[in-house]
PDB file of C-alpha atoms in Angstrom:
ATOM      1  CA  ASP J  13     -16.652  12.999 -28.552  1.00  0.00           C
ATOM      2  CA  ALA J  14     -18.357  14.462 -25.487  1.00  0.00           C
ATOM      3  CA  GLY J  15     -15.795  12.947 -23.168  1.00  0.00           C
ATOM      4  CA  VAL J  16     -16.530  10.843 -20.116  1.00  0.00           C
ATOM      5  CA  ILE J  17     -20.020  11.600 -18.866  1.00  0.00           C
ATOM      6  CA  GLN J  18     -21.038  11.117 -15.252  1.00  0.00           C
ATOM      7  CA  SER J  19     -24.376  11.498 -13.563  1.00  0.00           C
ATOM      8  CA  PRO J  20     -25.548  12.917 -11.329  1.00  0.00           C
ATOM      9  CA  ARG J  21     -23.110  15.793 -10.753  1.00  0.00           C
ATOM     10  CA  HIS J  22     -24.287  16.187  -7.192  1.00  0.00           C
ATOM     11  CA  GLU J  23     -26.014  13.745  -4.893  1.00  0.00           C
ATOM     12  CA  VAL J  24     -27.205  14.337  -1.359  1.00  0.00           C
ATOM     13  CA  THR J  25     -28.608  11.339   0.463  1.00  0.00           C
ATOM     14  CA  GLU J  26     -29.367  10.193   3.952  1.00  0.00           C
ATOM     15  CA  MET J  27     -27.295   7.629   5.764  1.00  0.00           C
ATOM     16  CA  GLY J  28     -28.478   4.125   5.023  1.00  0.00           C
ATOM     17  CA  GLN J  29     -29.832   4.890   1.584  1.00  0.00           C
ATOM     18  CA  GLU J  30     -28.620   3.281  -1.615  1.00  0.00           C
ATOM     19  CA  VAL J  31     -26.666   5.485  -3.993  1.00  0.00           C
ATOM     20  CA  THR J  32     -25.938   4.726  -7.642  1.00  0.00           C
ATOM     21  CA  LEU J  33     -23.418   6.689  -9.647  1.00  0.00           C
ATOM     22  CA  ARG J  34     -23.379   6.394 -13.421  1.00  0.00           C
ATOM     23  CA  CYS J  35     -20.721   6.686 -16.079  1.00  0.00           C
ATOM     24  CA  LYS J  36     -20.521   6.666 -19.854  1.00  0.00           C
ATOM     25  CA  PRO J  37     -16.910   6.263 -21.041  1.00  0.00           C
ATOM     26  CA  ILE J  38     -15.461   7.660 -24.232  1.00  0.00           C
ATOM     27  CA  SER J  39     -16.581   5.569 -27.170  1.00  0.00           C
ATOM     28  CA  GLY J  40     -13.961   3.007 -28.173  1.00  0.00           C
ATOM     29  CA  HIS J  41     -12.040   3.076 -24.922  1.00  0.00           C
ATOM     30  CA  ASP J  42     -11.295  -0.343 -23.466  1.00  0.00           C
ATOM     31  CA  TYR J  43     -10.453   0.631 -19.885  1.00  0.00           C
ATOM     32  CA  LEU J  44     -12.761   2.199 -17.320  1.00  0.00           C
ATOM     33  CA  PHE J  45     -11.671   3.387 -13.890  1.00  0.00           C
ATOM     34  CA  TRP J  46     -13.519   4.590 -10.799  1.00  0.00           C
ATOM     35  CA  TYR J  47     -11.587   6.953  -8.501  1.00  0.00           C
ATOM     36  CA  ARG J  48     -12.535   8.634  -5.255  1.00  0.00           C
ATOM     37  CA  GLN J  49     -11.180  11.997  -4.123  1.00  0.00           C
ATOM     38  CA  THR J  50     -11.182  13.131  -0.503  1.00  0.00           C
ATOM     39  CA  MET J  51      -9.200  15.709   1.411  1.00  0.00           C
ATOM     40  CA  MET J  52      -7.725  13.057   3.670  1.00  0.00           C
ATOM     41  CA  ARG J  53      -6.755  10.413   1.123  1.00  0.00           C
ATOM     42  CA  GLY J  54      -6.452  12.347  -2.133  1.00  0.00           C
ATOM     43  CA  LEU J  55      -7.212  10.470  -5.351  1.00  0.00           C
ATOM     44  CA  GLU J  56      -7.516   6.730  -4.916  1.00  0.00           C
ATOM     45  CA  LEU J  57      -8.410   4.042  -7.416  1.00  0.00           C
ATOM     46  CA  LEU J  58     -11.427   1.995  -6.398  1.00  0.00           C
ATOM     47  CA  ILE J  59     -11.842  -0.454  -9.276  1.00  0.00           C
ATOM     48  CA  TYR J  60     -11.116  -0.773 -12.948  1.00  0.00           C
ATOM     49  CA  PHE J  61     -12.473  -2.714 -15.910  1.00  0.00           C
ATOM     50  CA  ASN J  62     -10.918  -3.933 -19.132  1.00  0.00           C
ATOM     51  CA  ASN J  63     -13.331  -4.730 -21.944  1.00  0.00           C
ATOM     52  CA  ASN J  64     -16.199  -4.647 -19.411  1.00  0.00           C
ATOM     53  CA  VAL J  65     -14.538  -7.185 -17.112  1.00  0.00           C
ATOM     54  CA  PRO J  66     -13.523  -6.119 -13.583  1.00  0.00           C
ATOM     55  CA  ILE J  67      -9.768  -6.559 -13.267  1.00  0.00           C
ATOM     56  CA  ASP J  68      -8.884  -5.182  -9.845  1.00  0.00           C
ATOM     57  CA  ASP J  69     -11.305  -4.169  -7.118  1.00  0.00           C
ATOM     58  CA  SER J  70      -8.784  -4.114  -4.298  1.00  0.00           C
ATOM     59  CA  GLY J  71      -9.394  -0.406  -3.798  1.00  0.00           C
ATOM     60  CA  MET J  72     -13.076  -0.828  -3.012  1.00  0.00           C
ATOM     61  CA  PRO J  73     -13.237   0.136   0.643  1.00  0.00           C
ATOM     62  CA  GLU J  74     -15.956  -2.229   1.827  1.00  0.00           C
ATOM     63  CA  ASP J  75     -18.551  -4.723   0.682  1.00  0.00           C
ATOM     64  CA  ARG J  76     -21.030  -1.871   0.692  1.00  0.00           C
ATOM     65  CA  PHE J  77     -19.411  -0.756  -2.550  1.00  0.00           C
ATOM     66  CA  SER J  78     -20.044  -2.548  -5.833  1.00  0.00           C
ATOM     67  CA  ALA J  79     -19.448  -1.697  -9.478  1.00  0.00           C
ATOM     68  CA  LYS J  80     -20.724  -3.113 -12.722  1.00  0.00           C
ATOM     69  CA  MET J  81     -20.088  -2.594 -16.394  1.00  0.00           C
ATOM     70  CA  PRO J  82     -22.880  -4.346 -18.322  1.00  0.00           C
ATOM     71  CA  ASN J  83     -21.651  -3.059 -21.684  1.00  0.00           C
ATOM     72  CA  ALA J  84     -18.896  -0.976 -23.236  1.00  0.00           C
ATOM     73  CA  SER J  85     -20.798   2.278 -22.876  1.00  0.00           C
ATOM     74  CA  PHE J  86     -22.067   2.166 -19.305  1.00  0.00           C
ATOM     75  CA  SER J  87     -20.870   1.555 -15.781  1.00  0.00           C
ATOM     76  CA  THR J  88     -22.326   2.031 -12.315  1.00  0.00           C
ATOM     77  CA  LEU J  89     -20.861   2.383  -8.858  1.00  0.00           C
ATOM     78  CA  LYS J  90     -23.284   1.529  -6.099  1.00  0.00           C
ATOM     79  CA  ILE J  91     -23.046   2.139  -2.376  1.00  0.00           C
ATOM     80  CA  GLN J  92     -25.520   0.285  -0.185  1.00  0.00           C
ATOM     81  CA  PRO J  93     -26.026   1.303   2.559  1.00  0.00           C
ATOM     82  CA  SER J  94     -24.346   4.683   2.375  1.00  0.00           C
ATOM     83  CA  GLU J  95     -22.539   6.241   5.347  1.00  0.00           C
ATOM     84  CA  PRO J  96     -21.376   9.805   6.047  1.00  0.00           C
ATOM     85  CA  ARG J  97     -17.727   8.762   5.565  1.00  0.00           C
ATOM     86  CA  ASP J  98     -18.556   7.913   1.949  1.00  0.00           C
ATOM     87  CA  SER J  99     -18.936  11.624   1.245  1.00  0.00           C
ATOM     88  CA  ALA J 100     -16.417  12.427  -1.492  1.00  0.00           C
ATOM     89  CA  VAL J 101     -16.085  13.235  -5.162  1.00  0.00           C
ATOM     90  CA  TYR J 102     -16.236  10.130  -7.314  1.00  0.00           C
ATOM     91  CA  PHE J 103     -14.607  10.213 -10.723  1.00  0.00           C
ATOM     92  CA  CYS J 104     -15.046   7.905 -13.627  1.00  0.00           C
ATOM     93  CA  ALA J 105     -12.270   7.773 -16.211  1.00  0.00           C
ATOM     94  CA  SER J 106     -11.524   5.865 -19.375  1.00  0.00           C
ATOM     95  CA  SER J 107      -8.577   5.108 -21.605  1.00  0.00           C
ATOM     96  CA  LEU J 108      -7.489   3.261 -24.719  1.00  0.00           C
ATOM     97  CA  ARG J 109      -4.634   0.865 -23.976  1.00  0.00           C
ATOM     98  CA  GLN J 110      -2.461   1.619 -26.979  1.00  0.00           C
ATOM     99  CA  GLU J 111      -2.782   5.343 -26.413  1.00  0.00           C
ATOM    100  CA  GLY J 112      -2.186   5.231 -22.665  1.00  0.00           C
ATOM    101  CA  THR J 113      -3.904   8.453 -21.613  1.00  0.00           C
ATOM    102  CA  THR J 114      -6.690   8.479 -19.046  1.00  0.00           C
ATOM    103  CA  PHE J 115      -9.545  10.950 -19.479  1.00  0.00           C
ATOM    104  CA  PHE J 116     -11.730  11.950 -16.558  1.00  0.00           C
ATOM    105  CA  GLY J 117     -15.363  12.840 -16.167  1.00  0.00           C
ATOM    106  CA  GLN J 118     -16.535  15.885 -14.245  1.00  0.00           C
ATOM    107  CA  GLY J 119     -17.167  13.819 -11.143  1.00  0.00           C
ATOM    108  CA  THR J 120     -20.092  13.212  -8.827  1.00  0.00           C
ATOM    109  CA  ARG J 121     -19.990  15.036  -5.513  1.00  0.00           C
ATOM    110  CA  LEU J 122     -21.655  12.746  -2.986  1.00  0.00           C
ATOM    111  CA  THR J 123     -22.804  14.015   0.377  1.00  0.00           C
ATOM    112  CA  VAL J 124     -24.222  11.539   2.871  1.00  0.00           C
ATOM    113  CA  VAL J 125     -25.970  13.176   5.830  1.00  0.00           C
TER     114      VAL J 125
ATOM    115  CA  ALA Q  21       5.190  -0.503  -7.743  1.00  0.00           C
ATOM    116  CA  GLN Q  22       4.995   3.036  -9.051  1.00  0.00           C
ATOM    117  CA  SER Q  23       4.538   6.210  -7.059  1.00  0.00           C
ATOM    118  CA  VAL Q  24       5.022   9.950  -7.261  1.00  0.00           C
ATOM    119  CA  THR Q  25       5.866  12.577  -4.700  1.00  0.00           C
ATOM    120  CA  GLN Q  26       4.911  16.189  -5.175  1.00  0.00           C
ATOM    121  CA  LEU Q  27       7.042  18.598  -3.195  1.00  0.00           C
ATOM    122  CA  GLY Q  28       4.990  21.401  -1.714  1.00  0.00           C
ATOM    123  CA  SER Q  29       1.261  21.211  -1.174  1.00  0.00           C
ATOM    124  CA  HIS Q  30       0.821  24.895  -1.884  1.00  0.00           C
ATOM    125  CA  VAL Q  31       2.627  27.339  -4.156  1.00  0.00           C
ATOM    126  CA  SER Q  32       1.929  31.056  -4.363  1.00  0.00           C
ATOM    127  CA  VAL Q  33       3.265  33.096  -7.270  1.00  0.00           C
ATOM    128  CA  SER Q  34       2.849  36.605  -8.574  1.00  0.00           C
ATOM    129  CA  GLU Q  35       1.161  37.158 -11.900  1.00  0.00           C
ATOM    130  CA  GLY Q  36       3.850  37.078 -14.569  1.00  0.00           C
ATOM    131  CA  ALA Q  37       6.295  35.096 -12.444  1.00  0.00           C
ATOM    132  CA  LEU Q  38       7.668  31.616 -13.102  1.00  0.00           C
ATOM    133  CA  VAL Q  39       5.559  28.692 -11.996  1.00  0.00           C
ATOM    134  CA  LEU Q  40       7.557  25.632 -10.882  1.00  0.00           C
ATOM    135  CA  LEU Q  41       5.850  22.540  -9.509  1.00  0.00           C
ATOM    136  CA  ARG Q  42       8.028  19.644  -8.450  1.00  0.00           C
ATOM    137  CA  CYS Q  43       7.354  15.959  -8.976  1.00  0.00           C
ATOM    138  CA  ASN Q  44       9.592  12.978  -8.332  1.00  0.00           C
ATOM    139  CA  TYR Q  45       8.641   9.476  -9.344  1.00  0.00           C
ATOM    140  CA  SER Q  46       9.516   5.937  -8.427  1.00  0.00           C
ATOM    141  CA  SER Q  47       9.166   3.189 -10.984  1.00  0.00           C
ATOM    142  CA  SER Q  48      10.878  -0.094 -11.711  1.00  0.00           C
ATOM    143  CA  VAL Q  49      10.112   0.189 -15.420  1.00  0.00           C
ATOM    144  CA  PRO Q  50      10.175   3.128 -17.843  1.00  0.00           C
ATOM    145  CA  PRO Q  51       7.247   5.197 -16.685  1.00  0.00           C
ATOM    146  CA  TYR Q  52       4.507   7.133 -18.339  1.00  0.00           C
ATOM    147  CA  LEU Q  53       4.236  10.478 -16.539  1.00  0.00           C
ATOM    148  CA  PHE Q  54       1.398  12.961 -16.530  1.00  0.00           C
ATOM    149  CA  TRP Q  55       0.391  16.333 -15.174  1.00  0.00           C
ATOM    150  CA  TYR Q  56      -3.284  16.998 -14.665  1.00  0.00           C
ATOM    151  CA  VAL Q  57      -4.971  20.230 -13.594  1.00  0.00           C
ATOM    152  CA  GLN Q  58      -8.165  20.472 -11.569  1.00  0.00           C
ATOM    153  CA  TYR Q  59     -10.126  23.703 -11.397  1.00  0.00           C
ATOM    154  CA  PRO Q  60     -12.655  24.131  -8.583  1.00  0.00           C
ATOM    155  CA  ASN Q  61     -15.609  21.768  -8.891  1.00  0.00           C
ATOM    156  CA  GLN Q  62     -14.228  20.312 -12.105  1.00  0.00           C
ATOM    157  CA  GLY Q  63     -12.746  17.036 -13.224  1.00  0.00           C
ATOM    158  CA  LEU Q  64      -9.095  16.429 -13.990  1.00  0.00           C
ATOM    159  CA  GLN Q  65      -7.841  17.827 -17.275  1.00  0.00           C
ATOM    160  CA  LEU Q  66      -4.695  16.531 -18.912  1.00  0.00           C
ATOM    161  CA  LEU Q  67      -1.974  19.178 -19.186  1.00  0.00           C
ATOM    162  CA  LEU Q  68       0.739  17.040 -20.716  1.00  0.00           C
ATOM    163  CA  LYS Q  69       2.243  13.570 -20.756  1.00  0.00           C
ATOM    164  CA  TYR Q  70       5.587  11.853 -21.205  1.00  0.00           C
ATOM    165  CA  THR Q  71       5.700   8.413 -22.819  1.00  0.00           C
ATOM    166  CA  SER Q  72       9.411   7.891 -23.608  1.00  0.00           C
ATOM    167  CA  ALA Q  73       9.684  10.175 -26.613  1.00  0.00           C
ATOM    168  CA  ALA Q  74      11.144  13.693 -26.243  1.00  0.00           C
ATOM    169  CA  THR Q  75      12.233  14.458 -22.686  1.00  0.00           C
ATOM    170  CA  LEU Q  76      10.893  18.022 -22.864  1.00  0.00           C
ATOM    171  CA  VAL Q  77       7.149  17.860 -23.170  1.00  0.00           C
ATOM    172  CA  LYS Q  78       4.978  20.817 -24.073  1.00  0.00           C
ATOM    173  CA  GLY Q  79       1.394  20.932 -22.937  1.00  0.00           C
ATOM    174  CA  ILE Q  80      -1.604  23.164 -23.007  1.00  0.00           C
ATOM    175  CA  ASN Q  81      -1.841  26.687 -21.587  1.00  0.00           C
ATOM    176  CA  GLY Q  82       1.903  27.320 -21.927  1.00  0.00           C
ATOM    177  CA  PHE Q  83       3.010  24.591 -19.516  1.00  0.00           C
ATOM    178  CA  GLU Q  84       5.913  22.263 -20.120  1.00  0.00           C
ATOM    179  CA  ALA Q  85       7.708  19.541 -18.190  1.00  0.00           C
ATOM    180  CA  GLU Q  86      11.089  17.893 -18.482  1.00  0.00           C
ATOM    181  CA  PHE Q  87      11.722  14.223 -17.822  1.00  0.00           C
ATOM    182  CA  LYS Q  88      15.063  13.695 -16.069  1.00  0.00           C
ATOM    183  CA  LYS Q  89      15.795  10.034 -15.553  1.00  0.00           C
ATOM    184  CA  SER Q  90      18.949  10.666 -13.527  1.00  0.00           C
ATOM    185  CA  GLU Q  91      16.959  12.719 -11.029  1.00  0.00           C
ATOM    186  CA  THR Q  92      13.723  10.684 -11.347  1.00  0.00           C
ATOM    187  CA  SER Q  93      11.938  13.991 -11.778  1.00  0.00           C
ATOM    188  CA  PHE Q  94       9.208  15.436 -13.957  1.00  0.00           C
ATOM    189  CA  HIS Q  95       8.858  19.055 -12.862  1.00  0.00           C
ATOM    190  CA  LEU Q  96       6.202  21.291 -14.377  1.00  0.00           C
ATOM    191  CA  THR Q  97       6.962  24.874 -15.377  1.00  0.00           C
ATOM    192  CA  LYS Q  98       5.336  27.888 -16.943  1.00  0.00           C
ATOM    193  CA  PRO Q  99       7.425  30.995 -17.631  1.00  0.00           C
ATOM    194  CA  SER Q 100       4.737  33.541 -16.795  1.00  0.00           C
ATOM    195  CA  ALA Q 101       1.814  32.858 -14.467  1.00  0.00           C
ATOM    196  CA  HIS Q 102      -1.658  34.052 -15.301  1.00  0.00           C
ATOM    197  CA  MET Q 103      -4.557  34.476 -12.900  1.00  0.00           C
ATOM    198  CA  SER Q 104      -6.339  31.656 -14.704  1.00  0.00           C
ATOM    199  CA  ASP Q 105      -3.578  29.237 -13.661  1.00  0.00           C
ATOM    200  CA  ALA Q 106      -4.931  29.158 -10.106  1.00  0.00           C
ATOM    201  CA  ALA Q 107      -5.919  25.520  -9.613  1.00  0.00           C
ATOM    202  CA  GLU Q 108      -4.733  22.238  -8.151  1.00  0.00           C
ATOM    203  CA  TYR Q 109      -2.121  20.307 -10.088  1.00  0.00           C
ATOM    204  CA  PHE Q 110      -1.519  16.578  -9.895  1.00  0.00           C
ATOM    205  CA  CYS Q 111       1.462  14.589 -11.055  1.00  0.00           C
ATOM    206  CA  ALA Q 112       0.753  10.951 -11.904  1.00  0.00           C
ATOM    207  CA  VAL Q 113       2.638   7.864 -13.061  1.00  0.00           C
ATOM    208  CA  SER Q 114       1.489   4.782 -14.913  1.00  0.00           C
ATOM    209  CA  GLY Q 115       2.827   2.235 -17.323  1.00  0.00           C
ATOM    210  CA  PRO Q 116       1.997  -0.598 -19.689  1.00  0.00           C
ATOM    211  CA  ASP Q 117       2.993  -3.120 -17.024  1.00  0.00           C
ATOM    212  CA  ASN Q 118       0.076  -2.181 -14.799  1.00  0.00           C
ATOM    213  CA  ASP Q 119      -2.719  -1.522 -17.260  1.00  0.00           C
ATOM    214  CA  TYR Q 120      -1.995   2.202 -17.243  1.00  0.00           C
ATOM    215  CA  LYS Q 121      -3.493   2.638 -13.786  1.00  0.00           C
ATOM    216  CA  LEU Q 122      -2.634   6.100 -12.558  1.00  0.00           C
ATOM    217  CA  SER Q 123      -0.907   6.617  -9.231  1.00  0.00           C
ATOM    218  CA  PHE Q 124      -1.316  10.234  -8.174  1.00  0.00           C
ATOM    219  CA  GLY Q 125       0.700  12.571  -6.054  1.00  0.00           C
ATOM    220  CA  ALA Q 126      -0.998  14.492  -3.262  1.00  0.00           C
ATOM    221  CA  GLY Q 127      -1.462  17.558  -5.429  1.00  0.00           C
ATOM    222  CA  THR Q 128      -0.148  21.123  -5.357  1.00  0.00           C
ATOM    223  CA  THR Q 129      -2.496  24.075  -5.060  1.00  0.00           C
ATOM    224  CA  VAL Q 130      -1.363  27.130  -6.992  1.00  0.00           C
ATOM    225  CA  THR Q 131      -2.545  30.606  -6.092  1.00  0.00           C
ATOM    226  CA  VAL Q 132      -1.670  33.589  -8.266  1.00  0.00           C
ATOM    227  CA  ARG Q 133      -1.272  37.047  -6.716  1.00  0.00           C
ATOM    228  CA  ALA Q 134      -2.190  40.095  -8.741  1.00  0.00           C
TER     229      ALA Q 134
END
């Protein structure tokens, strides 16, 4: 398996623009997680899905953030409108419940100017 | 609730010296414990994990960690540091009671001196 695949790897956008981050989890995994990494806050969980259903979005910082998982092989994290404080590295990760190990993608480095 | 505390945000070691990274956890149920490594501009790579089997866990790249319930610790060690070990290391805890969501420590940056 190619692992968790995220795109794009880097994104630079202007404040106020919409940003969409994409993720393909490992085939067969039933959990998908979105994390954000910043210097100030470290790694924080934004939202996670089980069998494509959002379970807990309490980590989503504001209503400007939304995430979807239309099928088992694809998820998006959208920020609209984006702000400079959203600049961070966003990781997608997936796991299989009975195995219990979370695997991470390479991340998307978002810069909002 | 589960949490981990990593002692020391930065560790500097000489090449060939022992690497010791400290992690203490808090959990109301038997935890799953992990160490991940992050190289610059990369994602998180699993080094090793503990899931209630053997208390001494061996991982990749010569790393190992020992689960000590009495001390609520899961320290990571490597007998002899290599230049390629320079990276950031994260301890994390999860469990079947919370859908295996990972709670991370703040991370420890390791630098290796020649």
